[in-house]
Structures are given as structure tokens and as C-alpha cells.
CSV table of C-alpha atoms and ligand atoms in Angstrom, one decimal:
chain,number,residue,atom,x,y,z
B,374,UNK,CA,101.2,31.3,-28.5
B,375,UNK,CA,103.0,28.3,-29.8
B,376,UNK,CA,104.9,28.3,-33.0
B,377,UNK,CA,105.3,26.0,-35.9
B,378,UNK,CA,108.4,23.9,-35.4
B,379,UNK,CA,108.1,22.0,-38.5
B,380,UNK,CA,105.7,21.0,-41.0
B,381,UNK,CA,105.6,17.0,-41.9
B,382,UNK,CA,104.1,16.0,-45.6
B,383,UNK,CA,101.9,12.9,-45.2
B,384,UNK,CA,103.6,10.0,-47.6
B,385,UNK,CA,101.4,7.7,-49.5
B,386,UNK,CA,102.4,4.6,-48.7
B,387,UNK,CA,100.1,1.0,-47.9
B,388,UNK,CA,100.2,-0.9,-44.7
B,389,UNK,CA,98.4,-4.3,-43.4
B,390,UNK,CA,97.3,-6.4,-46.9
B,391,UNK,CA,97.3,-3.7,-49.1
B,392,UNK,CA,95.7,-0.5,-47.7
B,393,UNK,CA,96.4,2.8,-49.1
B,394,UNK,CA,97.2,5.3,-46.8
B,395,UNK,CA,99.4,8.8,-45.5
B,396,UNK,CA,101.5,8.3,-43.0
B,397,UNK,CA,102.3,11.5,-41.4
B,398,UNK,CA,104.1,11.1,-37.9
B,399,UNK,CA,106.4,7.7,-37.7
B,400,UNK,CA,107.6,7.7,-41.9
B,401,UNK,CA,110.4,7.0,-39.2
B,402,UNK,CA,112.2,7.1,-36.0
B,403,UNK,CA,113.1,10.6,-36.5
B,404,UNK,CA,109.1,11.7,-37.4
B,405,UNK,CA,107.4,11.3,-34.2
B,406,UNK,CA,106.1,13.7,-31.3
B,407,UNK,CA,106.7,12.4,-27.9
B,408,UNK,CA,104.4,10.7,-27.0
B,409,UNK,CA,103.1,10.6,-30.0
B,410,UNK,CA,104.0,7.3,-32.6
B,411,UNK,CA,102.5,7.5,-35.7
B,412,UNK,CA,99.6,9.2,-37.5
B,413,UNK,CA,97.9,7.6,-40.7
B,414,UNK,CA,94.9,8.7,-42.5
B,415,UNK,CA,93.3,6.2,-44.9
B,416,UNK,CA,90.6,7.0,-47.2
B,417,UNK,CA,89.8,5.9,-50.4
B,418,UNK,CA,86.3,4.7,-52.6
B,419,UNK,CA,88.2,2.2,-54.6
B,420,UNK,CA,87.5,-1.3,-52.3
B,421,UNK,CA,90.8,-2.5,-53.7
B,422,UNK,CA,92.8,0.0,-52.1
B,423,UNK,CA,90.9,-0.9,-48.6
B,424,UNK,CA,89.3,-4.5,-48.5
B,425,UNK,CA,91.6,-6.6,-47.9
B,426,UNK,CA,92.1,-5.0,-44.6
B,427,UNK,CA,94.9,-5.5,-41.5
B,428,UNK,CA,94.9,-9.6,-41.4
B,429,UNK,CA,95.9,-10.6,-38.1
B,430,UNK,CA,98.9,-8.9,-36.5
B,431,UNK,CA,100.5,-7.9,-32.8
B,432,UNK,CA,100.9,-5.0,-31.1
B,433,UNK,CA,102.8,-4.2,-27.3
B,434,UNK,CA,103.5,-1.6,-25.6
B,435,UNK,CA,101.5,1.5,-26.6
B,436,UNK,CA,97.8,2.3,-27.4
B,437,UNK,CA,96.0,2.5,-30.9
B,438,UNK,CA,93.5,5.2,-31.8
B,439,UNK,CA,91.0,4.5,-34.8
B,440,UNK,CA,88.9,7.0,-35.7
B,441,UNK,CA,86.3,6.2,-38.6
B,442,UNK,CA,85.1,9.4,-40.5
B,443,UNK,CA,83.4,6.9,-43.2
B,444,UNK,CA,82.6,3.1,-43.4
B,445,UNK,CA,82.7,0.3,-40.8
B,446,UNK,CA,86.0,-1.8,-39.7
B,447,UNK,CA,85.8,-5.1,-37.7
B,448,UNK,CA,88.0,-5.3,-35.0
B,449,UNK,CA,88.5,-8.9,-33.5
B,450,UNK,CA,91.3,-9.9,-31.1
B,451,UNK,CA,92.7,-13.5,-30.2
B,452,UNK,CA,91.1,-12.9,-27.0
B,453,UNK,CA,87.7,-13.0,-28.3
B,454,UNK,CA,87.4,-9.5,-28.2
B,455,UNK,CA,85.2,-8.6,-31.1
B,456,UNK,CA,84.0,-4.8,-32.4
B,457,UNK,CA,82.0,-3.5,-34.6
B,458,UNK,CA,83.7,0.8,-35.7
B,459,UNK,CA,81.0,2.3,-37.2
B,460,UNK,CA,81.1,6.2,-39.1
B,461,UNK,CA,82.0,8.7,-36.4
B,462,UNK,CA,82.9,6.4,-33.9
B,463,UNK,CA,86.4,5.7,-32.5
B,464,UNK,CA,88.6,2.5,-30.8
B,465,UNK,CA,91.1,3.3,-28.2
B,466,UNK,CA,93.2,-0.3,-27.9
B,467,UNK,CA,95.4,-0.5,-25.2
B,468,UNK,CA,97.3,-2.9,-26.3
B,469,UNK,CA,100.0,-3.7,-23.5
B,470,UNK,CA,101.4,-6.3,-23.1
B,471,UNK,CA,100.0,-7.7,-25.9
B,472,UNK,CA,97.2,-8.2,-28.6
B,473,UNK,CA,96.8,-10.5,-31.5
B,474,UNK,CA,94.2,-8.5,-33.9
B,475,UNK,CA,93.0,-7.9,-37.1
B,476,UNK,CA,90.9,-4.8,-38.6
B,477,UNK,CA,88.7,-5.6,-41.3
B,478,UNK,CA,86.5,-3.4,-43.7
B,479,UNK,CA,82.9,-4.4,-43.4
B,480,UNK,CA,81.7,-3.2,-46.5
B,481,UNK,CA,82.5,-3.8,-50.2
B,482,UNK,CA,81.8,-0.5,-51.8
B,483,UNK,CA,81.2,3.1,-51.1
B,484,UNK,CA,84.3,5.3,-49.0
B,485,UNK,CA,86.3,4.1,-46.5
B,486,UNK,CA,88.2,7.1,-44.8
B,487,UNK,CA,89.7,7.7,-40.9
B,488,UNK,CA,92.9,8.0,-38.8
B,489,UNK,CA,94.7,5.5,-36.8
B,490,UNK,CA,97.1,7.1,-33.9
B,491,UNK,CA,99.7,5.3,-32.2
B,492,UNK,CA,100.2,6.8,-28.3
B,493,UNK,CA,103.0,5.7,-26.6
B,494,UNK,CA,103.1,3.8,-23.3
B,495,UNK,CA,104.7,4.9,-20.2
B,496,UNK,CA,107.4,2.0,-19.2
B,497,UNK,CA,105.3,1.3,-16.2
B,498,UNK,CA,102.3,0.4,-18.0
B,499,UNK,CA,104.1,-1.1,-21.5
B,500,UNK,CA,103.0,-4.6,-19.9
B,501,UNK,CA,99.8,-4.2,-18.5
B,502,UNK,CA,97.0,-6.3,-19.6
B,503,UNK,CA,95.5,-5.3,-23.3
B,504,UNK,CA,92.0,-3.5,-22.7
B,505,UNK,CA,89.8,-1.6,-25.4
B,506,UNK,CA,87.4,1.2,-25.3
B,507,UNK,CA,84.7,1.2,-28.4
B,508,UNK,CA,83.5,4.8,-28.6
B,509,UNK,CA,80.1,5.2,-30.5
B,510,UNK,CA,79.8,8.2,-32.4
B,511,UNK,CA,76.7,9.7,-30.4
B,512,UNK,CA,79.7,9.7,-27.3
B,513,UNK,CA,81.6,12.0,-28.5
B,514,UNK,CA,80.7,15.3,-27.8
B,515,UNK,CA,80.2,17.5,-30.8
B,516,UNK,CA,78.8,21.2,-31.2
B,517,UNK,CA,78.6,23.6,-34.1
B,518,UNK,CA,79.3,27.2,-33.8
B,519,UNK,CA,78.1,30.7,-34.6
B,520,UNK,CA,81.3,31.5,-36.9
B,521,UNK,CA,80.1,28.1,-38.8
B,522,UNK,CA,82.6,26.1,-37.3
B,523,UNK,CA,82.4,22.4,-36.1
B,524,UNK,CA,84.3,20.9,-33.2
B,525,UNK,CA,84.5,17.1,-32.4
B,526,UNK,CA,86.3,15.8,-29.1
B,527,UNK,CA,87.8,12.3,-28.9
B,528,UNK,CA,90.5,13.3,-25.9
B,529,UNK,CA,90.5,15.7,-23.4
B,530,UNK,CA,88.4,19.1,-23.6
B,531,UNK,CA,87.4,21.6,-25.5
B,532,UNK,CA,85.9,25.3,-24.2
B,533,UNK,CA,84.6,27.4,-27.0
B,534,UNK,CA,81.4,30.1,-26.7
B,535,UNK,CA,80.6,29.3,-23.5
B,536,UNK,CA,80.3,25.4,-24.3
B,537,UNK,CA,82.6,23.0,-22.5
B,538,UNK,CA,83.4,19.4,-25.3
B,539,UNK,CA,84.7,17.0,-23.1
B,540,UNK,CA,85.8,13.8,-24.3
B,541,UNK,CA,85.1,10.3,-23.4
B,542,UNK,CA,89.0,9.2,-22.6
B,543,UNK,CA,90.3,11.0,-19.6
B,544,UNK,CA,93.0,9.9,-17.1
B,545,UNK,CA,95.7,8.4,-19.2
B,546,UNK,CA,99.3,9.4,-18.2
B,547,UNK,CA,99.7,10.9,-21.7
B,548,UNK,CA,96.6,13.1,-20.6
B,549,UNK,CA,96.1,13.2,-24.8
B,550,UNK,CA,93.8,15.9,-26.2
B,551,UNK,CA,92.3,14.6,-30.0
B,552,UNK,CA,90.1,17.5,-31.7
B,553,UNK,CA,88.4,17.1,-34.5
B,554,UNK,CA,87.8,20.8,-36.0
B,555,UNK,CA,86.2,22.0,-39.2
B,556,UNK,CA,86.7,26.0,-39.8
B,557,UNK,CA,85.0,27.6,-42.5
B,558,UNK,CA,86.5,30.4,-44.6
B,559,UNK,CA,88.9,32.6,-42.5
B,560,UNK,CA,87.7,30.9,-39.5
B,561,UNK,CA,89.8,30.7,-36.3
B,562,UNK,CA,90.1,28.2,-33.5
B,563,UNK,CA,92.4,28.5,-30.1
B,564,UNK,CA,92.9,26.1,-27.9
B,565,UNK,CA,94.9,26.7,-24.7
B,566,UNK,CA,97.3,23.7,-24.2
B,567,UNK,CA,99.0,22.7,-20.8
B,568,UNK,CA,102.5,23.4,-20.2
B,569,UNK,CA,105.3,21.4,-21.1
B,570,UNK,CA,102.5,19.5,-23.2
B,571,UNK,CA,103.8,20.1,-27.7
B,572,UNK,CA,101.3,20.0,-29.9
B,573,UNK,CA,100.1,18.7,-34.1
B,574,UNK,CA,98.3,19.9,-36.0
B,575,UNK,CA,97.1,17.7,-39.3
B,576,UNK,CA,95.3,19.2,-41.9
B,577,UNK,CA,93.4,16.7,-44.0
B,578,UNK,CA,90.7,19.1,-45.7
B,579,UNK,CA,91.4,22.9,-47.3
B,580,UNK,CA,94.1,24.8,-46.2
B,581,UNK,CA,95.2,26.7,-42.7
B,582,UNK,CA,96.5,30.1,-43.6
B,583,UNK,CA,99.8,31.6,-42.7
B,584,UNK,CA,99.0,34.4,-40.5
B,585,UNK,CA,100.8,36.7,-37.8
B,586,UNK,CA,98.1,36.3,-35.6
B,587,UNK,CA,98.3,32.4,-35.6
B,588,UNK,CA,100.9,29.9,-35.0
B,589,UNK,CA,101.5,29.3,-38.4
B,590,UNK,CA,104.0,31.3,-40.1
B,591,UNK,CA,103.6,28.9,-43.4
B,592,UNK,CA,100.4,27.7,-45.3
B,593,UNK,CA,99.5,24.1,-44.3
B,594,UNK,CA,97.8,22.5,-46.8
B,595,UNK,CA,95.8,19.1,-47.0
B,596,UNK,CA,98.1,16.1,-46.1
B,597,UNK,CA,100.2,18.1,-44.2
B,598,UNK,CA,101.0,17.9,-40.1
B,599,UNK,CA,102.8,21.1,-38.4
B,600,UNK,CA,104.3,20.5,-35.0
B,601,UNK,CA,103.6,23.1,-32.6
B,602,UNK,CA,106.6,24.2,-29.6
B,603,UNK,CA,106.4,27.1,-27.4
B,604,UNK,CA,104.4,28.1,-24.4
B,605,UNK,CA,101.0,29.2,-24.4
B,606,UNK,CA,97.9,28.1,-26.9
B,607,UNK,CA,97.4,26.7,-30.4
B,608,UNK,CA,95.8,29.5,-33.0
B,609,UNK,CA,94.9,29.0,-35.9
B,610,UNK,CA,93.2,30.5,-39.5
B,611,UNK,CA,91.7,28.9,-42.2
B,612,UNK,CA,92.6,30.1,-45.5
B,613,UNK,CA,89.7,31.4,-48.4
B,614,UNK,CA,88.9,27.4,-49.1
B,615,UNK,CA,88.0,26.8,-45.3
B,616,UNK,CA,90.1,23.8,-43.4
B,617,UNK,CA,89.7,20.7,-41.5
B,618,UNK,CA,92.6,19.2,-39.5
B,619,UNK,CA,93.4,16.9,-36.2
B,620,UNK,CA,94.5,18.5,-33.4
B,621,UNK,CA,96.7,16.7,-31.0
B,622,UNK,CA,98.6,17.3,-27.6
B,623,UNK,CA,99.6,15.0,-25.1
B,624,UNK,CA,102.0,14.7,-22.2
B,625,UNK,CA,105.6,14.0,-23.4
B,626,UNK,CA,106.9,10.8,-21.5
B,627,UNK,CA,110.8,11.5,-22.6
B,628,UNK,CA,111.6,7.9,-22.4
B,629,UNK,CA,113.7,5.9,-24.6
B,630,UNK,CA,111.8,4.4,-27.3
B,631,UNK,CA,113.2,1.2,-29.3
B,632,UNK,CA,110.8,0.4,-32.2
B,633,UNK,CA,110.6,-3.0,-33.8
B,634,UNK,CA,107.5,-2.8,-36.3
B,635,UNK,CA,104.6,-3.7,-33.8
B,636,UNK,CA,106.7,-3.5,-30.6
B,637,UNK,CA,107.4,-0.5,-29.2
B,638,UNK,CA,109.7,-0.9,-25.8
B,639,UNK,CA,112.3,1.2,-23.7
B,640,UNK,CA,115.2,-1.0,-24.9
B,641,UNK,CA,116.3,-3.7,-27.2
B,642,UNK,CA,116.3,-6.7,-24.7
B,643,UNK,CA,112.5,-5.5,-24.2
B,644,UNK,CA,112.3,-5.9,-28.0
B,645,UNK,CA,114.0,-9.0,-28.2
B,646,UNK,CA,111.4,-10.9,-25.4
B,647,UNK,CA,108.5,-9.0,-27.4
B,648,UNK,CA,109.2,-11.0,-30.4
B,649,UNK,CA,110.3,-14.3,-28.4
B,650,UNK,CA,106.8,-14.4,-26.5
B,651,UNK,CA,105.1,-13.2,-30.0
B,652,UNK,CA,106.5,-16.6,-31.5
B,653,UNK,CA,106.2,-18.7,-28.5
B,654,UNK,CA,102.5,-18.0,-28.3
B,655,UNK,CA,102.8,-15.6,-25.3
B,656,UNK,CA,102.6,-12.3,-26.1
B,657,UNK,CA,99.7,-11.3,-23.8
B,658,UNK,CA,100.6,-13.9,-21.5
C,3,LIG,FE1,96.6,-3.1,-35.3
């Protein structure tokens, strides 16, 4: 089975006009898992630590990946591209060549709590047109089991008990797998991953045990992401307090990356026309 490489602490941090969140993959260049960018989880019940929201700002060159456990974000693009993320229910941007956007809380009290994933690009499909995908939650495919445990899938599939959890997003060079996986006391979960393919884990309820038996060799607590290397599956335990965590794979593109905020290209002349057609008005072209 696949063993834990390293284990990331989320950082508190804030991000668009002021919203509190954990950044766990891409704190910096040297936190990310190919093709994986950046991980956030936001959540929070004090408005002021959410409303104000991401105000418009561009993106080009990989895909982003909200994920709403609680509350409702407005999404609208300069395109006219307007949608409505409701509890449970998840955007997949492609942004592209480019997108002009802005995410907005739509409510003025009560919890606001989700992920937003950054998946990089292939080079070959950095500057292809900007397209979405607004996932309501009743399209993802979700199941309880026997053991008490709860399995969610955004990406790829899922095989557990005899039932087969396949996601809405298929296809995608990256070939991403997103689990969403609630394990009750002591509960286990496998998932076979395909070769070559590394794998995160990001716990962001209770606590995933160390065990001899899993692929963790340390406890993982809350706010914490392990990445997984080896050959063969994922396994993991919860611990006495039960866990619930993100489990991501994906296809490693093992391209150059060169980050610039928004941009993400293949190299700095890339870089340098990303923020030259941003201020000429050009971004998606
Ligand atoms: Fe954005």
C-alpha cells in the first residue's frame, strides 16, 4: 500500500477581500502535488470572516474546484457566466485561457464552510477556452455504509460493498479522483489508486490513526494533509474520535510550472503575456 511521504499543517491565512481560510497544498512553490496546486478549506459562522467574498479577479491556465459543505457562493464571470453553489454542490472552472470572476457569499449569517482545489493544466490545454461545470449536490453520488461510514464522489470512482460511486467529472487528462469520506470510530476505508498516480489525503474532522495496517505511520489530525507515494492503494483508520478528510489522486503532468499569483504557465514568457493580455483587456481573448 502507499505510504505517508509527508504530512502538511493547513496555515490560517485570508485570501480574496478578507476570507479566513487554511491553506494546505500551495503555502508555496515547494507545497504542491503534481498536478495538484493548492488546497484551501474555508469555514467559518462569523460573516466577517466570509462576506466580503473574492471581488473580481483572473485566473489562466488550470482548473478550480469549489466544493460547498455549507452556505451558498455566487459565482459570476465577465463573460456573463453566472452560478448559483448551493450546500453539497460543487463548481469545476476550467479556467484556460482565461476568466475574469468573482465568488460571493450569498448569505449574511449562519456557516459558510468548503474547499477550493486548484488542478493544474496540461500545456496543451493551458489556453483553451474557459468553460464551467456547476454540479448540484443531488449529482453526486453518495452512499452510506454498514460500518457507519459515508462516502461522497466529486472525481472519478469509488467501489465499496458491492456499490460502484462514480462521479460526475470524468475524462480530464489529470483523470483526478475527489472523495469525500466520513469514517466513524476505528473505521477503515481503501481505495485502490492507478499507478504512477500519488495521492492526499486532508483531514478536516477527527483524527486518522497511525496504524501498521494503514498508510499512515503518524496520527493525522484535523487541518492536516498527508501525501501518499508508493505503489498499490490508500488505507486508512480512524482514530477513537472518528475522521473525515478529502481524498485526492490525480495524474502527475511533470511539467514545468511557473506561478504568478492567478497565472499558472510552463514558463515565464507565458507569465509575462498572461499579465500583458490581463491588462490589455485580453485575457480570454
Ligand atoms: Fe477565483
Amino acid at each position: 500500500m502507499k505510504t505517508l511521504q509527508r504530512v502538511i499543517p493547513a496555515q490560517r491565512t485570508s485570501d480574496g477581500a478578507g476570507v479566513s481560510l487554511y491553506r494546505s497544498l500551495g503555502q508555496s512553490q515547494h507545497v504542491r502535488l503534481d498536478p495538484f496546486l493548492m488546497l484551501d478549506e474555508f469555514g467559518s459562522d462569523r460573516p466577517d470572516e466570509y462576506i466580503a467574498g473574492f471581488p473580481p479577479h483572473p485566473h489562466r491556465g488550470f482548473e478550480t474546484v469549489t466544493y460547498m459543505l455549507e452556505g451558498h457562493m455566487l459565482h459570476e464571470d465577465h463573460l456573463g457566466n453566472r452560478g448559483h453553489l448551493k450546500s453539497g454542490g460543487v463548481q469545476w472552472m476550467t479556467a484556460g485561457r482565461g476568466i475574469i470572476h468573482s465568488e460571493m457569499p450569498q448569505q449574511e449569517s449562519g456557516l459558510m464552510r468548503g474547499f477550493q482545489l486548484w488542478i493544474n493544466l496540461p500545456a496543451a490545454e493551458k489556453m483553451k477556452p474557459a468553460s464551467y461545470r456547476d454540479i448540484d449536490a443531488a449529482e453526486l453520488p453518495e452512499a452510506s455504509f454498514e460500518d457507519g461510514s459515508w462516502v461522497k464522489v466529486i472525481a472519478g470512482e469509488v467501489q465499496r460493498e458491492g456499490k460502484t460511486l462514480a462521479g460526475p467529472i470524468q475524462g480530464l487528462t489529470t483523470d483526478p479522483l475527489f472523495v469525500d469520506v466520513r469514517l466513524p470510530a476505528g473505521g477503515r476505508f481503501e481505495q485502490p489508486i492507478k499507478a504512477g498516480y500519488r495521492a492526499y489525503v486532508y483531514v478536516f474532522e477527527g483524527d486518522l490513526a497511525a496504524d501498521p495496517g494503514s498508510s499512515l505511520d503518524r496520527l493525522l489530525p484535523a487541518r492536516h494533509g498527508g501525501c501518499l507515494d508508493g505503489e498499490g492503494p490508500v488505507a486508512v483508520q480512524a482514530s477513537e474520535s472518528g475522521a473525515r478528510f478529502l481524498l485526492l489522486a490525480a495524474r502527475p503532468l511533470g511539467e514545468p510550472i511557473v506561478q504568478y499569483g492567478p497565472f499558472v504557465m510552463n514558463t515565464r514568457a507565458e507569465i509575462e503575456q498572461a499579465v500583458a493580455d490581463y491588462q490589455a483587456g485580453r485575457l480570454a481573448g
